[in-house]
XYZ file of C-alpha atoms in Angstrom:
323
model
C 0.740 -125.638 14.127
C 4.090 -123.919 11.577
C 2.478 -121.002 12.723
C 2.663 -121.162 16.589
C 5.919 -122.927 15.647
C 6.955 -119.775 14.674
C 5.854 -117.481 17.164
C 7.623 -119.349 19.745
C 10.957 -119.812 17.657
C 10.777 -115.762 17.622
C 10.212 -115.607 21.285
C 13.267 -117.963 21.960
C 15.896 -116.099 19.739
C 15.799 -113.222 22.013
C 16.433 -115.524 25.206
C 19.524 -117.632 23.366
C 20.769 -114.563 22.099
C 21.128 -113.761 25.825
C 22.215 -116.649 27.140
C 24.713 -116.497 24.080
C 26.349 -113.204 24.685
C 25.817 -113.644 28.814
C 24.044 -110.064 28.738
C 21.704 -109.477 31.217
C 19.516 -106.280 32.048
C 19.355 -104.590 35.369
C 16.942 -105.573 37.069
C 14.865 -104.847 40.858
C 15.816 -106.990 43.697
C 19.081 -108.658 41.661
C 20.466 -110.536 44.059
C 16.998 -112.051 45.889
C 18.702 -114.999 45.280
C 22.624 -114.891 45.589
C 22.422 -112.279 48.282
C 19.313 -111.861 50.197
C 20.263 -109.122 52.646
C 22.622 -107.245 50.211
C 20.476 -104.352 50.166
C 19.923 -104.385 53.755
C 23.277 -104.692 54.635
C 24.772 -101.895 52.508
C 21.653 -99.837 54.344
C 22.856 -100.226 57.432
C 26.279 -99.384 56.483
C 25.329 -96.479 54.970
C 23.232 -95.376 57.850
C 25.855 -96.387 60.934
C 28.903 -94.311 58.667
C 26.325 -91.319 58.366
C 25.264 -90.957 61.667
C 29.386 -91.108 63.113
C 30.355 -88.935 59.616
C 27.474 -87.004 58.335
C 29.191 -85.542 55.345
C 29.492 -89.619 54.105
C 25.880 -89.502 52.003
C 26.898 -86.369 50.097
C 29.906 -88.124 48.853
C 27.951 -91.481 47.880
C 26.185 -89.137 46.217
C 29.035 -87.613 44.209
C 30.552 -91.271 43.684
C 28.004 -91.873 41.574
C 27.567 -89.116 39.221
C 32.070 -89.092 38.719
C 31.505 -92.942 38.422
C 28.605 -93.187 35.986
C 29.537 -89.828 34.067
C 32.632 -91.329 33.037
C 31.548 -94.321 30.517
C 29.996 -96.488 32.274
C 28.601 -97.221 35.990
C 31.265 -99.842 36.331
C 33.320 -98.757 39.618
C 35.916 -97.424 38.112
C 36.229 -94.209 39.827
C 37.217 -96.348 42.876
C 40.498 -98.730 41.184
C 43.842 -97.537 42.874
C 46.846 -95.879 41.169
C 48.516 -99.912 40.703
C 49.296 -103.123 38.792
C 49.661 -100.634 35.606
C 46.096 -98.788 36.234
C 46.130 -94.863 36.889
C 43.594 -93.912 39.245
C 40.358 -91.298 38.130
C 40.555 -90.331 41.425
C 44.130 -88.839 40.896
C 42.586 -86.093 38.235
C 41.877 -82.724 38.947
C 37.937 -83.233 38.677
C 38.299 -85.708 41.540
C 39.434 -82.422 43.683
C 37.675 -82.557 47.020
C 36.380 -85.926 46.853
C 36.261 -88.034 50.287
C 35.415 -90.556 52.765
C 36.639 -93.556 49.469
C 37.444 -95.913 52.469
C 34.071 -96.170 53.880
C 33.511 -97.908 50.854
C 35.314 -100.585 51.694
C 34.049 -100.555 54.908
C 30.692 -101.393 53.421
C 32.118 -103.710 50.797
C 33.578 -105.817 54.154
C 30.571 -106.459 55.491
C 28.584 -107.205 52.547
C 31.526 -109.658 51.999
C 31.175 -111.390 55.374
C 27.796 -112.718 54.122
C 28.214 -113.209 50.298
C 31.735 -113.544 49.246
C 32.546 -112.038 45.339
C 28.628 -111.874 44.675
C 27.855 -107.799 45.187
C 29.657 -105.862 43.034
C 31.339 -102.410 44.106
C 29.343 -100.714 41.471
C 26.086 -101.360 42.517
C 27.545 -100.948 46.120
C 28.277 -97.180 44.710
C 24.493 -96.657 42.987
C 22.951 -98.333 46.819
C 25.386 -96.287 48.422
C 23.817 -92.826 46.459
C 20.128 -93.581 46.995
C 20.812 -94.532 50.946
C 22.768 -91.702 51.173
C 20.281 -89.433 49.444
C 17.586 -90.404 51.732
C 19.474 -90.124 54.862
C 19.467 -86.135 53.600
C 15.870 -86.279 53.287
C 15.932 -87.199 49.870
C 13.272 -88.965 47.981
C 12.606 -93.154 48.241
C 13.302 -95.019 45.176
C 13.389 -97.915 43.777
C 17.034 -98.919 42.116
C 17.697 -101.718 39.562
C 21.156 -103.727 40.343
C 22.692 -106.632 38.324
C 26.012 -103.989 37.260
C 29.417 -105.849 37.253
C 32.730 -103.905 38.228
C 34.881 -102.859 35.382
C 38.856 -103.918 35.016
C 40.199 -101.012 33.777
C 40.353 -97.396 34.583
C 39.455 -94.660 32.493
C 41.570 -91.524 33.735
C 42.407 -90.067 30.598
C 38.462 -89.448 30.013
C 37.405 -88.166 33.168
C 38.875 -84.307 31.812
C 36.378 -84.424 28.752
C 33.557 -86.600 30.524
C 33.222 -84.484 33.323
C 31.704 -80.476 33.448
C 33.889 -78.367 34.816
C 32.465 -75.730 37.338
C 33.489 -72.747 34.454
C 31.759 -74.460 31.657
C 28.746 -72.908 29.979
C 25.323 -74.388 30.539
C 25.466 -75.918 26.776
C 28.271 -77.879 27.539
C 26.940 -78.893 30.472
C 23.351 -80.134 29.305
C 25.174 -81.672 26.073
C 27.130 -84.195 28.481
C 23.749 -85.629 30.503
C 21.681 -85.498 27.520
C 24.277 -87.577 26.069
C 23.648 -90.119 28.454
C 19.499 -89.743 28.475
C 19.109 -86.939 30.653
C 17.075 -84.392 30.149
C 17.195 -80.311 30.750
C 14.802 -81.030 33.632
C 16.656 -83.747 35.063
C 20.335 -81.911 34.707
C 18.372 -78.981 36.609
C 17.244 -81.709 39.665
C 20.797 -83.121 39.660
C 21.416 -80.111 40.413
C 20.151 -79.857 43.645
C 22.489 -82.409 44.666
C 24.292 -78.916 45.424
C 21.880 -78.470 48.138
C 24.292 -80.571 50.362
C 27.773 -80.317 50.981
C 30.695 -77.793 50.364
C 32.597 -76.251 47.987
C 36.639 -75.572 48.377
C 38.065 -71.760 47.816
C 39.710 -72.553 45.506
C 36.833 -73.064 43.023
C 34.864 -69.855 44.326
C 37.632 -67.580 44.873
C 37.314 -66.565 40.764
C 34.533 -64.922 41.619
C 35.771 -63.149 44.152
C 38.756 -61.869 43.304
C 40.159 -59.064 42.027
C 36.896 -57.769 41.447
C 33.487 -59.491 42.607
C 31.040 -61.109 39.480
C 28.467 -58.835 39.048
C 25.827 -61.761 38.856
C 26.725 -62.763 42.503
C 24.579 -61.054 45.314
C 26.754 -58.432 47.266
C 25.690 -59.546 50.654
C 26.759 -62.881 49.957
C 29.802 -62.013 48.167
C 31.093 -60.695 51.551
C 30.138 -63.612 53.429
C 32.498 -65.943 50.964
C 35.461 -63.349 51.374
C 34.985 -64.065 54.853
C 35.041 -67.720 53.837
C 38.097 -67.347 51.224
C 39.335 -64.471 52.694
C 42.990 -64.487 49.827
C 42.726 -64.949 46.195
C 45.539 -67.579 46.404
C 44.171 -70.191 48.695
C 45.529 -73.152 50.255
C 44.197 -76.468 47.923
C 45.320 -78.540 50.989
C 44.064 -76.506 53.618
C 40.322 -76.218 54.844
C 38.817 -73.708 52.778
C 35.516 -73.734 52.287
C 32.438 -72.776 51.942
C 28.599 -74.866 52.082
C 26.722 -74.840 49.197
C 23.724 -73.999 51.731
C 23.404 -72.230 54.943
C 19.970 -72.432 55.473
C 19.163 -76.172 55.377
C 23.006 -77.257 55.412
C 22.676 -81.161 55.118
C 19.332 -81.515 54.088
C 18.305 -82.570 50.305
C 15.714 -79.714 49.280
C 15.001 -76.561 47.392
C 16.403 -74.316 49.044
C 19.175 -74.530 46.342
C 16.794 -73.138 43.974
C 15.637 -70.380 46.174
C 19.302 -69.480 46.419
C 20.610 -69.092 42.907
C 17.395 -66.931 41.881
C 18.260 -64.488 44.628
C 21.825 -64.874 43.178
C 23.659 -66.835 45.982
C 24.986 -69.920 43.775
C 28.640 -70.865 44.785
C 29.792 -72.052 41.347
C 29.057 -70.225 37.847
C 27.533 -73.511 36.509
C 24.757 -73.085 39.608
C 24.416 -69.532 38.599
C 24.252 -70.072 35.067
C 20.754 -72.720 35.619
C 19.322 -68.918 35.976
C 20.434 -67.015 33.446
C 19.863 -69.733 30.819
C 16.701 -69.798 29.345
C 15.948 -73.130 28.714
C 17.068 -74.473 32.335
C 15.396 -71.495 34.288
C 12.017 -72.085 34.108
C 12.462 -75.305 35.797
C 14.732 -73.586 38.693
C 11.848 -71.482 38.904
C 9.345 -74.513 39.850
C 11.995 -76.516 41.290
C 12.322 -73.296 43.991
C 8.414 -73.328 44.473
C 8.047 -77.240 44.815
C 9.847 -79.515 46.736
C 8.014 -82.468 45.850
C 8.353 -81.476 42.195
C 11.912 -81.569 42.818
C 12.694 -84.741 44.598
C 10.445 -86.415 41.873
C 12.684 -84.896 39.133
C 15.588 -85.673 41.162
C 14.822 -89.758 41.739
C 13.688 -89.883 38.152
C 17.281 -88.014 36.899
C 19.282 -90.016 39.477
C 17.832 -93.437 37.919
C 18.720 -92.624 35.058
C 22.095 -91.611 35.801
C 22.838 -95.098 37.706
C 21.900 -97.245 34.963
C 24.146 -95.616 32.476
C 26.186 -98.203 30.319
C 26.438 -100.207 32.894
C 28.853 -103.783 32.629
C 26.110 -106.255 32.833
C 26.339 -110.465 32.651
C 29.957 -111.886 31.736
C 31.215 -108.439 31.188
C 33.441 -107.074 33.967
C 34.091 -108.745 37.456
C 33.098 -108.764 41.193
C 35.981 -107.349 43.136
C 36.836 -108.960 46.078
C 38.387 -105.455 47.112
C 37.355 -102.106 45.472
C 40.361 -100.608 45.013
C 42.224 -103.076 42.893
C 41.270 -105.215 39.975
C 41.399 -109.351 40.554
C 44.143 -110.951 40.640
């Protein structure tokens, strides 16, 4: 009898020591309860702002990785420049980032039905994997439960965040930091499939003389694109990252930077690294290989450090903090 005493004093710590602290995991289907429909809703949101702005799931997509990279999958890429918080979206790795109000357009109706009970950041992780799959991404399965953080943290997002000129160590040093592997920084990738990139992070390549690991052909194409070395950060200067499957989630990415048609030198660099090209390699010859690697990567990536239990809030409005 002491001894099944025991066992089950062992098995209770664990739960008080929870209920203590207020910590919770995240978990699948979070708000069954609270919020039936959450998931729903935010799925029709996402769908209805991607079929009037397509370019909408790339940047849900991009919301997450500047949001999660940066400590903690908390929302805190979306807090306002106010009440004594500096915005991350005010720093120069924010350049080019869009369509923030649609979040709030998705926050209102998930609002309607369940006032301060879904939190912005797991509207942002929703957001990514609905947006993902609207580009003919892969299904998964996404664990929610995060709570929104009260603070910004601008003055990390500089040494949180790759730059497009950093070297590929650099680069796989700040995912593996947060549990990603060299194959999964390769998938994530691919999130380059989709979008565009401004001149004025290509035009380095370009200019005065053309990098000799860039394709000739296609270096003509983005002179056409960015056609002065100098160009216009405000004006519309761009170029897609893919001009074969533009908005579609695939491999094509792959198939690109091994023929030496990568916009960036961080996508050209996944080919002349060793240890990240050998994946590129099957990543080009697999699709399925890659969305797998790319669901598995993007999990991981949405459950990083996340504010879970008493920590944080749920903001009534993502842009500012409670009152």
């Amino acid at each position: 009898m002491a001894l099944f005493r025991s066992i089950s004093i062992f098995l209770v710590l664990p739960l008080l020591f929870q209920f203590y602290t207020g910590k919770s995991e995240l978990q699948l289907n979070y708000y069954s309860q609270s919020c039936p429909r959450a998931e729903e809703i935010i799925k029709e949101q996402v769908t209805k702002l991607y079929h009037k702005h397509g370019n909408t799931a790339v940047s849900w997509i991009r919301n997450l990785f500047h949001d999660c990279v940066v400590k903690s999958c908390d929302a805190s890429l979306l807090l306002e420049t106010a009440y004594g918080v500096e915005s991350e979206k005010a720093t120069s790795r924010s350049f080019g980032m869009r369509n923030f109000k649609y979040i709030n357009t998705i926050k209102g109706a998930v609002e309607s039905e369940c006032p301060l009970t879904v939190s912005c950041a797991d509207i942002v992780a929703l957001s990514a994997r609905d947006g993902s799959i609207l580009l003919g991404g892969p299904n998964m399965e996404m664990k929610t439960g995060r709570k929104d953080s009260k603070e910004s943290y601008s003055s990390q997002v500089e040494k949180s965040i790759p730059n497009h000129n950093d070297s590929m160590s650099i680069v796989l040093s700040t995912f593996q930091s947060i549990g990603i592997d060299t194959e999964g920084v390769v998938a994530l990738f691919g999130a380059h499939s989709v979008g565009r990139v401004h001149c004025t992070n290509i035009v380095h390549r370009l200019y005065p003389t053309v990098d000799p690991t860039m394709d000739p052909g296609y270096a003509e194409y983005l002179k056409g694109r960015c056609p002065t070395p100098y160009p216009d950060p405000t004006a519309v200067a761009y170029s897609r990252n893919d001009r074969v499957t533009t908005m579609v989630l695939d491999n094509v990415y792959y198939k690109n930077i091994l023929s030496h048609k990568g916009l960036l030198i961080v996508d050209q660099q996944l080919v002349s690294d060793p240890s990240t090209y050998p994946f590129v390699e099957k990543m080009a010859n697999d699709n399925g290989y890659f969305h797998d690697q790319f669901a598995r990567a993007l999990l991981i990536l949405s459950e990083n450090n996340p504010l879970v239990g008493n920590e944080g809030e749920i903001r009534k409005d993502c842009r500012f903090v409670n009152k």
